[in-house]
Amino acid sequence: MIKKQELSDKLTKTADQPKRFEDFDITPEMSAALRDAGYTEPTPVQAGVIPVALEGNDIIGQARTGTGKTASFVIPILEQLLDPPKRNMGPQALILVPTRELAVQVRDEVVKLAKGQRVQCVAAYGGKPIRGQIEKLKRNPQLVVGTPGRVIDHIGRGTLVLNDVWCVVLDEADRMLDIGFRPDIEKILRRCPTERQTLLLSATVPPPIERLARRYMHEPVMLNFSSKDITVETIEQFYFTVDNRMKFDLLVHLLEREQAKQAIIFCRTKRGVDRLVTRLKKKFDSVD
């Protein structure tokens, strides 16, 4: 068990300066795949996570989207797959993500970095017919990337068995918890072997993430890649204190006043995003 103070202390540590990919203990096949993918120098996240993961450690990595974190866990997994896998062996690695879009993105990264190797990866997510995913899972892929809800569905149907999993990745863990996936995540982790490697990547590490780490991770190494100053000097920031019932009207007013060609609107949950999109479409016929 890890004490809260230990978590806080370790999260203050940052990774070493980026190294060359050639400095990592990786195979020639991986080096060739990285060159073909145009990866010339590791990002700070990759330089910090890859060598620690290759040593078999559990990791909590605090890093934002766009920092190269996907390759930071895909590379160690691919490097440690059993080759060839045992007969009728189930998935060796399970990567959980909050959305189907991210599931597809991670699967594509696996395919790109597994170039030249006989590696199968299946993406399992909602919004698509489950039958096609079941057929792909019957081929015994080494990696499965999925959203917690659809993974639970496959487990319940018996089409996904996690007995051979030696690595679990929780990507964008804070988003998964915000969406409400915590019960599903815990059910999945309890189905995985206790003797496994667990990698948790998250933009923030709030108390619920710490509690998850204490319960399901073994002495994780803490790596913090978040910039202490993420404010861009050329960006002006304003905020409005407004009653919750008036938020939508204020948003519409600001959009009309600013006449912005592009805008990013952040919501706390996926359900909130869906509701907002529906209302905006009714208000502005051209909104996608």
PDB file of C-alpha atoms in Angstrom:
ATOM      1  CA  MET A   1       0.000   0.000   0.000  1.00  0.00           C
ATOM      2  CA  ILE A   2       1.216   3.505  -0.830  1.00  0.00           C
ATOM      3  CA  LYS A   3       0.686   6.386   1.523  1.00  0.00           C
ATOM      4  CA  LYS A   4      -0.765   9.627   0.219  1.00  0.00           C
ATOM      5  CA  GLN A   5       2.358  11.548   1.211  1.00  0.00           C
ATOM      6  CA  GLU A   6       4.521   9.166  -0.778  1.00  0.00           C
ATOM      7  CA  LEU A   7       2.339   9.724  -3.822  1.00  0.00           C
ATOM      8  CA  SER A   8       2.641  13.481  -3.501  1.00  0.00           C
ATOM      9  CA  ASP A   9       6.415  13.352  -3.049  1.00  0.00           C
ATOM     10  CA  LYS A  10       6.993  11.061  -6.015  1.00  0.00           C
ATOM     11  CA  LEU A  11       4.764  13.077  -8.311  1.00  0.00           C
ATOM     12  CA  THR A  12       7.127  16.010  -7.990  1.00  0.00           C
ATOM     13  CA  LYS A  13       9.797  14.049  -9.854  1.00  0.00           C
ATOM     14  CA  THR A  14      10.206  14.616 -13.584  1.00  0.00           C
ATOM     15  CA  ALA A  15      11.793  12.429 -16.217  1.00  0.00           C
ATOM     16  CA  ASP A  16      15.338  12.780 -17.421  1.00  0.00           C
ATOM     17  CA  GLN A  17      16.103  14.724 -20.571  1.00  0.00           C
ATOM     18  CA  PRO A  18      15.064  12.987 -23.815  1.00  0.00           C
ATOM     19  CA  LYS A  19      17.452  10.367 -25.154  1.00  0.00           C
ATOM     20  CA  ARG A  20      17.860   8.769 -28.563  1.00  0.00           C
ATOM     21  CA  PHE A  21      15.632   5.800 -29.318  1.00  0.00           C
ATOM     22  CA  GLU A  22      18.843   3.896 -30.021  1.00  0.00           C
ATOM     23  CA  ASP A  23      19.728   4.271 -26.333  1.00  0.00           C
ATOM     24  CA  PHE A  24      16.729   2.187 -25.289  1.00  0.00           C
ATOM     25  CA  ASP A  25      16.966  -1.563 -24.909  1.00  0.00           C
ATOM     26  CA  ILE A  26      14.775  -2.258 -27.960  1.00  0.00           C
ATOM     27  CA  THR A  27      14.944  -4.766 -30.801  1.00  0.00           C
ATOM     28  CA  PRO A  28      16.151  -3.972 -34.325  1.00  0.00           C
ATOM     29  CA  GLU A  29      12.577  -4.540 -35.536  1.00  0.00           C
ATOM     30  CA  MET A  30      11.291  -1.808 -33.226  1.00  0.00           C
ATOM     31  CA  SER A  31      14.085   0.542 -34.252  1.00  0.00           C
ATOM     32  CA  ALA A  32      13.124   0.012 -37.904  1.00  0.00           C
ATOM     33  CA  ALA A  33       9.433   0.592 -37.165  1.00  0.00           C
ATOM     34  CA  LEU A  34      10.249   3.838 -35.348  1.00  0.00           C
ATOM     35  CA  ARG A  35      12.312   5.062 -38.295  1.00  0.00           C
ATOM     36  CA  ASP A  36       9.530   4.179 -40.731  1.00  0.00           C
ATOM     37  CA  ALA A  37       7.047   6.040 -38.524  1.00  0.00           C
ATOM     38  CA  GLY A  38       9.276   9.124 -38.598  1.00  0.00           C
ATOM     39  CA  TYR A  39      10.071   8.974 -34.885  1.00  0.00           C
ATOM     40  CA  THR A  40      13.587  10.369 -34.588  1.00  0.00           C
ATOM     41  CA  GLU A  41      13.845  11.507 -30.970  1.00  0.00           C
ATOM     42  CA  PRO A  42      11.742  10.502 -27.959  1.00  0.00           C
ATOM     43  CA  THR A  43       9.536  13.059 -26.273  1.00  0.00           C
ATOM     44  CA  PRO A  44      10.112  13.650 -22.543  1.00  0.00           C
ATOM     45  CA  VAL A  45       7.195  11.330 -21.743  1.00  0.00           C
ATOM     46  CA  GLN A  46       8.645   8.565 -23.911  1.00  0.00           C
ATOM     47  CA  ALA A  47      12.156   9.079 -22.524  1.00  0.00           C
ATOM     48  CA  GLY A  48      10.805   8.764 -18.997  1.00  0.00           C
ATOM     49  CA  VAL A  49       8.229   5.986 -19.312  1.00  0.00           C
ATOM     50  CA  ILE A  50       9.814   3.543 -21.780  1.00  0.00           C
ATOM     51  CA  PRO A  51      12.921   2.495 -19.798  1.00  0.00           C
ATOM     52  CA  VAL A  52      10.981   2.254 -16.532  1.00  0.00           C
ATOM     53  CA  ALA A  53       8.234   0.190 -18.173  1.00  0.00           C
ATOM     54  CA  LEU A  54      10.776  -2.104 -19.826  1.00  0.00           C
ATOM     55  CA  GLU A  55      12.036  -2.931 -16.325  1.00  0.00           C
ATOM     56  CA  GLY A  56       8.572  -4.217 -15.447  1.00  0.00           C
ATOM     57  CA  ASN A  57       7.572  -1.457 -13.037  1.00  0.00           C
ATOM     58  CA  ASP A  58       4.060  -0.206 -12.446  1.00  0.00           C
ATOM     59  CA  ILE A  59       3.865   3.465 -13.469  1.00  0.00           C
ATOM     60  CA  ILE A  60       1.655   6.453 -12.826  1.00  0.00           C
ATOM     61  CA  GLY A  61       2.502   8.983 -15.507  1.00  0.00           C
ATOM     62  CA  GLN A  62       1.001  12.451 -15.299  1.00  0.00           C
ATOM     63  CA  ALA A  63       0.938  13.772 -18.849  1.00  0.00           C
ATOM     64  CA  ARG A  64      -1.435  15.686 -21.097  1.00  0.00           C
ATOM     65  CA  THR A  65      -2.692  14.632 -24.520  1.00  0.00           C
ATOM     66  CA  GLY A  66      -0.282  15.394 -27.347  1.00  0.00           C
ATOM     67  CA  THR A  67       2.882  14.515 -25.427  1.00  0.00           C
ATOM     68  CA  GLY A  68       3.573  11.206 -27.152  1.00  0.00           C
ATOM     69  CA  LYS A  69       2.217   9.121 -24.290  1.00  0.00           C
ATOM     70  CA  THR A  70       0.601   6.475 -26.524  1.00  0.00           C
ATOM     71  CA  ALA A  71       3.942   5.335 -27.932  1.00  0.00           C
ATOM     72  CA  SER A  72       5.398   5.445 -24.425  1.00  0.00           C
ATOM     73  CA  PHE A  73       3.334   2.435 -23.381  1.00  0.00           C
ATOM     74  CA  VAL A  74       2.855   0.748 -26.770  1.00  0.00           C
ATOM     75  CA  ILE A  75       6.616   0.349 -27.331  1.00  0.00           C
ATOM     76  CA  PRO A  76       7.326  -1.499 -24.021  1.00  0.00           C
ATOM     77  CA  ILE A  77       4.315  -3.762 -24.545  1.00  0.00           C
ATOM     78  CA  LEU A  78       5.348  -4.742 -28.072  1.00  0.00           C
ATOM     79  CA  GLU A  79       8.915  -5.342 -26.913  1.00  0.00           C
ATOM     80  CA  GLN A  80       7.813  -7.768 -24.196  1.00  0.00           C
ATOM     81  CA  LEU A  81       5.186  -9.829 -26.028  1.00  0.00           C
ATOM     82  CA  LEU A  82       5.755 -13.569 -26.054  1.00  0.00           C
ATOM     83  CA  ASP A  83       6.905 -14.514 -29.547  1.00  0.00           C
ATOM     84  CA  PRO A  84       5.465 -16.816 -30.569  1.00  0.00           C
ATOM     85  CA  PRO A  85       2.573 -16.783 -28.082  1.00  0.00           C
ATOM     86  CA  LYS A  86       1.514 -20.020 -26.443  1.00  0.00           C
ATOM     87  CA  ARG A  87      -1.148 -22.046 -28.208  1.00  0.00           C
ATOM     88  CA  ASN A  88      -4.690 -20.716 -27.619  1.00  0.00           C
ATOM     89  CA  MET A  89      -3.239 -17.955 -25.455  1.00  0.00           C
ATOM     90  CA  GLY A  90      -5.526 -15.036 -24.651  1.00  0.00           C
ATOM     91  CA  PRO A  91      -4.576 -11.355 -24.879  1.00  0.00           C
ATOM     92  CA  GLN A  92      -1.281 -10.488 -23.228  1.00  0.00           C
ATOM     93  CA  ALA A  93      -2.046  -6.790 -22.845  1.00  0.00           C
ATOM     94  CA  LEU A  94      -5.248  -4.826 -22.277  1.00  0.00           C
ATOM     95  CA  ILE A  95      -5.406  -1.078 -22.901  1.00  0.00           C
ATOM     96  CA  LEU A  96      -8.451   0.729 -21.514  1.00  0.00           C
ATOM     97  CA  VAL A  97      -9.416   4.121 -22.950  1.00  0.00           C
ATOM     98  CA  PRO A  98     -12.388   6.467 -22.391  1.00  0.00           C
ATOM     99  CA  THR A  99     -13.693   6.793 -25.971  1.00  0.00           C
ATOM    100  CA  ARG A 100     -13.997   4.820 -29.186  1.00  0.00           C
ATOM    101  CA  GLU A 101     -12.052   7.529 -31.017  1.00  0.00           C
ATOM    102  CA  LEU A 102      -9.096   7.000 -28.712  1.00  0.00           C
ATOM    103  CA  ALA A 103      -9.441   3.219 -29.015  1.00  0.00           C
ATOM    104  CA  VAL A 104      -9.040   3.503 -32.798  1.00  0.00           C
ATOM    105  CA  GLN A 105      -6.115   5.907 -32.391  1.00  0.00           C
ATOM    106  CA  VAL A 106      -4.265   3.593 -30.010  1.00  0.00           C
ATOM    107  CA  ARG A 107      -4.927   0.546 -32.204  1.00  0.00           C
ATOM    108  CA  ASP A 108      -3.515   2.413 -35.204  1.00  0.00           C
ATOM    109  CA  GLU A 109      -0.406   3.292 -33.188  1.00  0.00           C
ATOM    110  CA  VAL A 110       0.056  -0.382 -32.297  1.00  0.00           C
ATOM    111  CA  VAL A 111      -0.243  -1.379 -35.959  1.00  0.00           C
ATOM    112  CA  LYS A 112       2.272   1.288 -36.977  1.00  0.00           C
ATOM    113  CA  LEU A 113       4.864   0.362 -34.359  1.00  0.00           C
ATOM    114  CA  ALA A 114       4.382  -3.384 -34.865  1.00  0.00           C
ATOM    115  CA  LYS A 115       5.361  -3.117 -38.521  1.00  0.00           C
ATOM    116  CA  GLY A 116       7.314  -6.174 -39.598  1.00  0.00           C
ATOM    117  CA  GLN A 117       6.056  -8.234 -36.650  1.00  0.00           C
ATOM    118  CA  ARG A 118       3.224 -10.751 -36.445  1.00  0.00           C
ATOM    119  CA  VAL A 119       1.114  -8.850 -33.948  1.00  0.00           C
ATOM    120  CA  GLN A 120      -2.664  -8.729 -33.839  1.00  0.00           C
ATOM    121  CA  CYS A 121      -4.527  -5.943 -32.059  1.00  0.00           C
ATOM    122  CA  VAL A 122      -8.303  -5.651 -31.716  1.00  0.00           C
ATOM    123  CA  ALA A 123     -10.219  -2.494 -30.791  1.00  0.00           C
ATOM    124  CA  ALA A 124     -13.377  -3.194 -28.780  1.00  0.00           C
ATOM    125  CA  TYR A 125     -15.749  -0.271 -28.314  1.00  0.00           C
ATOM    126  CA  GLY A 126     -19.421   0.587 -28.406  1.00  0.00           C
ATOM    127  CA  GLY A 127     -21.284   2.087 -31.332  1.00  0.00           C
ATOM    128  CA  LYS A 128     -20.209  -0.756 -33.621  1.00  0.00           C
ATOM    129  CA  PRO A 129     -21.765  -4.241 -34.072  1.00  0.00           C
ATOM    130  CA  ILE A 130     -20.303  -6.563 -31.487  1.00  0.00           C
ATOM    131  CA  ARG A 131     -20.356  -9.592 -33.791  1.00  0.00           C
ATOM    132  CA  GLY A 132     -17.395  -8.386 -35.853  1.00  0.00           C
ATOM    133  CA  GLN A 133     -15.368  -7.799 -32.698  1.00  0.00           C
ATOM    134  CA  ILE A 134     -16.232 -11.284 -31.429  1.00  0.00           C
ATOM    135  CA  GLU A 135     -14.914 -12.820 -34.650  1.00  0.00           C
ATOM    136  CA  LYS A 136     -11.649 -10.882 -34.331  1.00  0.00           C
ATOM    137  CA  LEU A 137     -11.247 -11.885 -30.687  1.00  0.00           C
ATOM    138  CA  LYS A 138     -11.555 -15.549 -31.693  1.00  0.00           C
ATOM    139  CA  ARG A 139      -8.223 -15.154 -33.541  1.00  0.00           C
ATOM    140  CA  ASN A 140      -6.407 -14.732 -30.193  1.00  0.00           C
ATOM    141  CA  PRO A 141      -4.964 -11.223 -30.591  1.00  0.00           C
ATOM    142  CA  GLN A 142      -2.010 -10.321 -28.405  1.00  0.00           C
ATOM    143  CA  LEU A 143      -3.410  -6.875 -27.597  1.00  0.00           C
ATOM    144  CA  VAL A 144      -6.918  -5.578 -26.965  1.00  0.00           C
ATOM    145  CA  VAL A 145      -7.723  -1.874 -26.845  1.00  0.00           C
ATOM    146  CA  GLY A 146     -11.175  -1.051 -25.557  1.00  0.00           C
ATOM    147  CA  THR A 147     -13.588   1.136 -23.696  1.00  0.00           C
ATOM    148  CA  PRO A 148     -14.541  -0.244 -20.265  1.00  0.00           C
ATOM    149  CA  GLY A 149     -18.224  -0.741 -21.088  1.00  0.00           C
ATOM    150  CA  ARG A 150     -17.617  -2.822 -24.206  1.00  0.00           C
ATOM    151  CA  VAL A 151     -14.812  -4.788 -22.519  1.00  0.00           C
ATOM    152  CA  ILE A 152     -17.207  -5.693 -19.691  1.00  0.00           C
ATOM    153  CA  ASP A 153     -19.730  -6.775 -22.327  1.00  0.00           C
ATOM    154  CA  HIS A 154     -17.199  -9.122 -23.943  1.00  0.00           C
ATOM    155  CA  ILE A 155     -16.177 -10.534 -20.559  1.00  0.00           C
ATOM    156  CA  GLY A 156     -19.821 -11.226 -19.733  1.00  0.00           C
ATOM    157  CA  ARG A 157     -20.309 -13.018 -23.070  1.00  0.00           C
ATOM    158  CA  GLY A 158     -17.160 -15.071 -22.532  1.00  0.00           C
ATOM    159  CA  THR A 159     -15.617 -13.692 -25.719  1.00  0.00           C
ATOM    160  CA  LEU A 160     -12.781 -12.023 -23.838  1.00  0.00           C
ATOM    161  CA  VAL A 161     -10.821 -13.913 -21.181  1.00  0.00           C
ATOM    162  CA  LEU A 162      -8.101 -12.026 -19.327  1.00  0.00           C
ATOM    163  CA  ASN A 163      -6.266 -14.915 -17.644  1.00  0.00           C
ATOM    164  CA  ASP A 164      -3.103 -14.399 -19.727  1.00  0.00           C
ATOM    165  CA  VAL A 165      -2.898 -10.613 -19.407  1.00  0.00           C
ATOM    166  CA  TRP A 166       0.443  -9.486 -17.984  1.00  0.00           C
ATOM    167  CA  CYS A 167       0.054  -5.754 -18.710  1.00  0.00           C
ATOM    168  CA  VAL A 168      -2.898  -3.409 -18.206  1.00  0.00           C
ATOM    169  CA  VAL A 169      -2.854   0.212 -19.341  1.00  0.00           C
ATOM    170  CA  LEU A 170      -5.318   2.817 -18.069  1.00  0.00           C
ATOM    171  CA  ASP A 171      -5.003   5.627 -20.603  1.00  0.00           C
ATOM    172  CA  GLU A 172      -6.530   9.014 -19.745  1.00  0.00           C
ATOM    173  CA  ALA A 173      -7.616   7.541 -16.417  1.00  0.00           C
ATOM    174  CA  ASP A 174      -9.033  10.805 -15.093  1.00  0.00           C
ATOM    175  CA  ARG A 175     -11.376  11.071 -18.084  1.00  0.00           C
ATOM    176  CA  MET A 176     -12.574   7.496 -17.589  1.00  0.00           C
ATOM    177  CA  LEU A 177     -13.400   8.242 -13.971  1.00  0.00           C
ATOM    178  CA  ASP A 178     -15.141  11.506 -14.898  1.00  0.00           C
ATOM    179  CA  ILE A 179     -17.344   9.647 -17.371  1.00  0.00           C
ATOM    180  CA  GLY A 180     -18.310   7.184 -14.651  1.00  0.00           C
ATOM    181  CA  PHE A 181     -16.286   4.137 -15.688  1.00  0.00           C
ATOM    182  CA  ARG A 182     -14.737   3.474 -12.280  1.00  0.00           C
ATOM    183  CA  PRO A 183     -16.981   0.468 -11.371  1.00  0.00           C
ATOM    184  CA  ASP A 184     -16.288  -1.127 -14.775  1.00  0.00           C
ATOM    185  CA  ILE A 185     -12.555  -0.482 -14.477  1.00  0.00           C
ATOM    186  CA  GLU A 186     -12.428  -2.122 -11.062  1.00  0.00           C
ATOM    187  CA  LYS A 187     -14.392  -5.142 -12.304  1.00  0.00           C
ATOM    188  CA  ILE A 188     -11.950  -5.525 -15.196  1.00  0.00           C
ATOM    189  CA  LEU A 189      -8.869  -5.185 -12.994  1.00  0.00           C
ATOM    190  CA  ARG A 190     -10.224  -7.847 -10.643  1.00  0.00           C
ATOM    191  CA  ARG A 191     -10.542 -10.198 -13.628  1.00  0.00           C
ATOM    192  CA  CYS A 192      -6.877  -9.730 -14.553  1.00  0.00           C
ATOM    193  CA  PRO A 193      -4.065 -11.705 -12.890  1.00  0.00           C
ATOM    194  CA  THR A 194      -2.743 -10.029  -9.746  1.00  0.00           C
ATOM    195  CA  GLU A 195       0.808 -10.642 -10.961  1.00  0.00           C
ATOM    196  CA  ARG A 196       0.811  -8.077 -13.762  1.00  0.00           C
ATOM    197  CA  GLN A 197       2.245  -4.747 -14.788  1.00  0.00           C
ATOM    198  CA  THR A 198      -0.117  -1.771 -14.600  1.00  0.00           C
ATOM    199  CA  LEU A 199       0.533   1.526 -16.370  1.00  0.00           C
ATOM    200  CA  LEU A 200      -1.715   4.480 -15.580  1.00  0.00           C
ATOM    201  CA  LEU A 201      -1.568   7.644 -17.695  1.00  0.00           C
ATOM    202  CA  SER A 202      -3.550  10.684 -16.639  1.00  0.00           C
ATOM    203  CA  ALA A 203      -3.511  14.442 -17.163  1.00  0.00           C
ATOM    204  CA  THR A 204      -4.299  14.907 -13.474  1.00  0.00           C
ATOM    205  CA  VAL A 205      -3.917  12.710 -10.402  1.00  0.00           C
ATOM    206  CA  PRO A 206      -6.861  13.566  -8.130  1.00  0.00           C
ATOM    207  CA  PRO A 207      -7.682  11.557  -4.977  1.00  0.00           C
ATOM    208  CA  PRO A 208      -9.844   8.967  -6.842  1.00  0.00           C
ATOM    209  CA  ILE A 209      -6.847   8.117  -9.032  1.00  0.00           C
ATOM    210  CA  GLU A 210      -4.643   7.770  -5.943  1.00  0.00           C
ATOM    211  CA  ARG A 211      -7.183   5.415  -4.358  1.00  0.00           C
ATOM    212  CA  LEU A 212      -7.284   3.328  -7.524  1.00  0.00           C
ATOM    213  CA  ALA A 213      -3.488   3.143  -7.498  1.00  0.00           C
ATOM    214  CA  ARG A 214      -3.345   2.022  -3.877  1.00  0.00           C
ATOM    215  CA  ARG A 215      -5.820  -0.756  -4.484  1.00  0.00           C
ATOM    216  CA  TYR A 216      -4.704  -2.148  -7.825  1.00  0.00           C
ATOM    217  CA  MET A 217      -1.068  -1.162  -8.411  1.00  0.00           C
ATOM    218  CA  HIS A 218       2.151  -2.461  -6.883  1.00  0.00           C
ATOM    219  CA  GLU A 219       4.609   0.207  -5.748  1.00  0.00           C
ATOM    220  CA  PRO A 220       4.118   2.370  -8.852  1.00  0.00           C
ATOM    221  CA  VAL A 221       6.867   4.686 -10.018  1.00  0.00           C
ATOM    222  CA  MET A 222       5.549   8.241 -10.232  1.00  0.00           C
ATOM    223  CA  LEU A 223       6.549  10.330 -13.232  1.00  0.00           C
ATOM    224  CA  ASN A 224       5.250  13.867 -13.666  1.00  0.00           C
ATOM    225  CA  PHE A 225       5.488  15.379 -17.136  1.00  0.00           C
ATOM    226  CA  SER A 226       3.035  18.238 -16.585  1.00  0.00           C
ATOM    227  CA  SER A 227       4.446  21.693 -17.123  1.00  0.00           C
ATOM    228  CA  LYS A 228       4.291  23.873 -14.050  1.00  0.00           C
ATOM    229  CA  ASP A 229       3.355  26.830 -16.239  1.00  0.00           C
ATOM    230  CA  ILE A 230       0.967  25.844 -19.012  1.00  0.00           C
ATOM    231  CA  THR A 231      -0.292  29.354 -19.701  1.00  0.00           C
ATOM    232  CA  VAL A 232       0.662  30.708 -23.108  1.00  0.00           C
ATOM    233  CA  GLU A 233       1.651  34.368 -22.844  1.00  0.00           C
ATOM    234  CA  THR A 234      -0.287  35.381 -25.943  1.00  0.00           C
ATOM    235  CA  ILE A 235      -3.604  34.002 -24.654  1.00  0.00           C
ATOM    236  CA  GLU A 236      -5.962  36.271 -22.750  1.00  0.00           C
ATOM    237  CA  GLN A 237      -8.129  34.587 -20.143  1.00  0.00           C
ATOM    238  CA  PHE A 238     -11.495  35.743 -18.830  1.00  0.00           C
ATOM    239  CA  TYR A 239     -14.060  34.068 -16.657  1.00  0.00           C
ATOM    240  CA  PHE A 240     -17.718  34.700 -15.816  1.00  0.00           C
ATOM    241  CA  THR A 241     -19.487  33.791 -12.611  1.00  0.00           C
ATOM    242  CA  VAL A 242     -22.961  32.711 -13.682  1.00  0.00           C
ATOM    243  CA  ASP A 243     -25.872  30.673 -12.383  1.00  0.00           C
ATOM    244  CA  ASN A 244     -25.936  27.160 -13.833  1.00  0.00           C
ATOM    245  CA  ARG A 245     -29.308  27.809 -15.489  1.00  0.00           C
ATOM    246  CA  MET A 246     -27.831  30.746 -17.427  1.00  0.00           C
ATOM    247  CA  LYS A 247     -24.695  28.977 -18.720  1.00  0.00           C
ATOM    248  CA  PHE A 248     -26.130  28.058 -22.102  1.00  0.00           C
ATOM    249  CA  ASP A 249     -27.531  31.528 -22.775  1.00  0.00           C
ATOM    250  CA  LEU A 250     -24.184  33.081 -21.858  1.00  0.00           C
ATOM    251  CA  LEU A 251     -22.346  30.644 -24.124  1.00  0.00           C
ATOM    252  CA  VAL A 252     -24.613  31.516 -27.048  1.00  0.00           C
ATOM    253  CA  HIS A 253     -24.106  35.219 -26.379  1.00  0.00           C
ATOM    254  CA  LEU A 254     -20.311  34.830 -26.347  1.00  0.00           C
ATOM    255  CA  LEU A 255     -20.292  32.781 -29.545  1.00  0.00           C
ATOM    256  CA  GLU A 256     -22.426  35.377 -31.306  1.00  0.00           C
ATOM    257  CA  ARG A 257     -20.382  38.285 -29.969  1.00  0.00           C
ATOM    258  CA  GLU A 258     -16.956  36.861 -30.796  1.00  0.00           C
ATOM    259  CA  GLN A 259     -17.947  35.451 -34.197  1.00  0.00           C
ATOM    260  CA  ALA A 260     -15.179  32.892 -33.848  1.00  0.00           C
ATOM    261  CA  LYS A 261     -14.641  30.629 -36.861  1.00  0.00           C
ATOM    262  CA  GLN A 262     -13.457  27.859 -34.534  1.00  0.00           C
ATOM    263  CA  ALA A 263     -13.981  27.268 -30.823  1.00  0.00           C
ATOM    264  CA  ILE A 264     -13.320  24.507 -28.314  1.00  0.00           C
ATOM    265  CA  ILE A 265     -15.883  24.038 -25.550  1.00  0.00           C
ATOM    266  CA  PHE A 266     -14.980  21.775 -22.639  1.00  0.00           C
ATOM    267  CA  CYS A 267     -17.605  19.891 -20.641  1.00  0.00           C
ATOM    268  CA  ARG A 268     -17.194  17.763 -17.543  1.00  0.00           C
ATOM    269  CA  THR A 269     -18.783  14.583 -18.943  1.00  0.00           C
ATOM    270  CA  LYS A 270     -19.550  12.904 -22.263  1.00  0.00           C
ATOM    271  CA  ARG A 271     -23.258  13.155 -21.462  1.00  0.00           C
ATOM    272  CA  GLY A 272     -22.871  16.886 -20.971  1.00  0.00           C
ATOM    273  CA  VAL A 273     -21.128  17.162 -24.337  1.00  0.00           C
ATOM    274  CA  ASP A 274     -23.973  15.314 -26.064  1.00  0.00           C
ATOM    275  CA  ARG A 275     -26.606  17.558 -24.469  1.00  0.00           C
ATOM    276  CA  LEU A 276     -24.715  20.713 -25.376  1.00  0.00           C
ATOM    277  CA  VAL A 277     -24.202  19.638 -28.997  1.00  0.00           C
ATOM    278  CA  THR A 278     -27.929  18.927 -29.339  1.00  0.00           C
ATOM    279  CA  ARG A 279     -28.868  22.354 -27.981  1.00  0.00           C
ATOM    280  CA  LEU A 280     -26.302  24.168 -30.096  1.00  0.00           C
ATOM    281  CA  LYS A 281     -27.495  22.395 -33.236  1.00  0.00           C
ATOM    282  CA  LYS A 282     -31.009  23.620 -32.536  1.00  0.00           C
ATOM    283  CA  LYS A 283     -29.697  27.145 -31.974  1.00  0.00           C
ATOM    284  CA  PHE A 284     -27.221  27.234 -34.874  1.00  0.00           C
ATOM    285  CA  ASP A 285     -28.176  25.079 -37.830  1.00  0.00           C
ATOM    286  CA  SER A 286     -24.587  25.088 -39.131  1.00  0.00           C
ATOM    287  CA  VAL A 287     -22.960  23.747 -35.951  1.00  0.00           C
ATOM    288  CA  ASP A 288     -21.418  20.255 -36.433  1.00  0.00           C
TER     289      ASP A 288
END
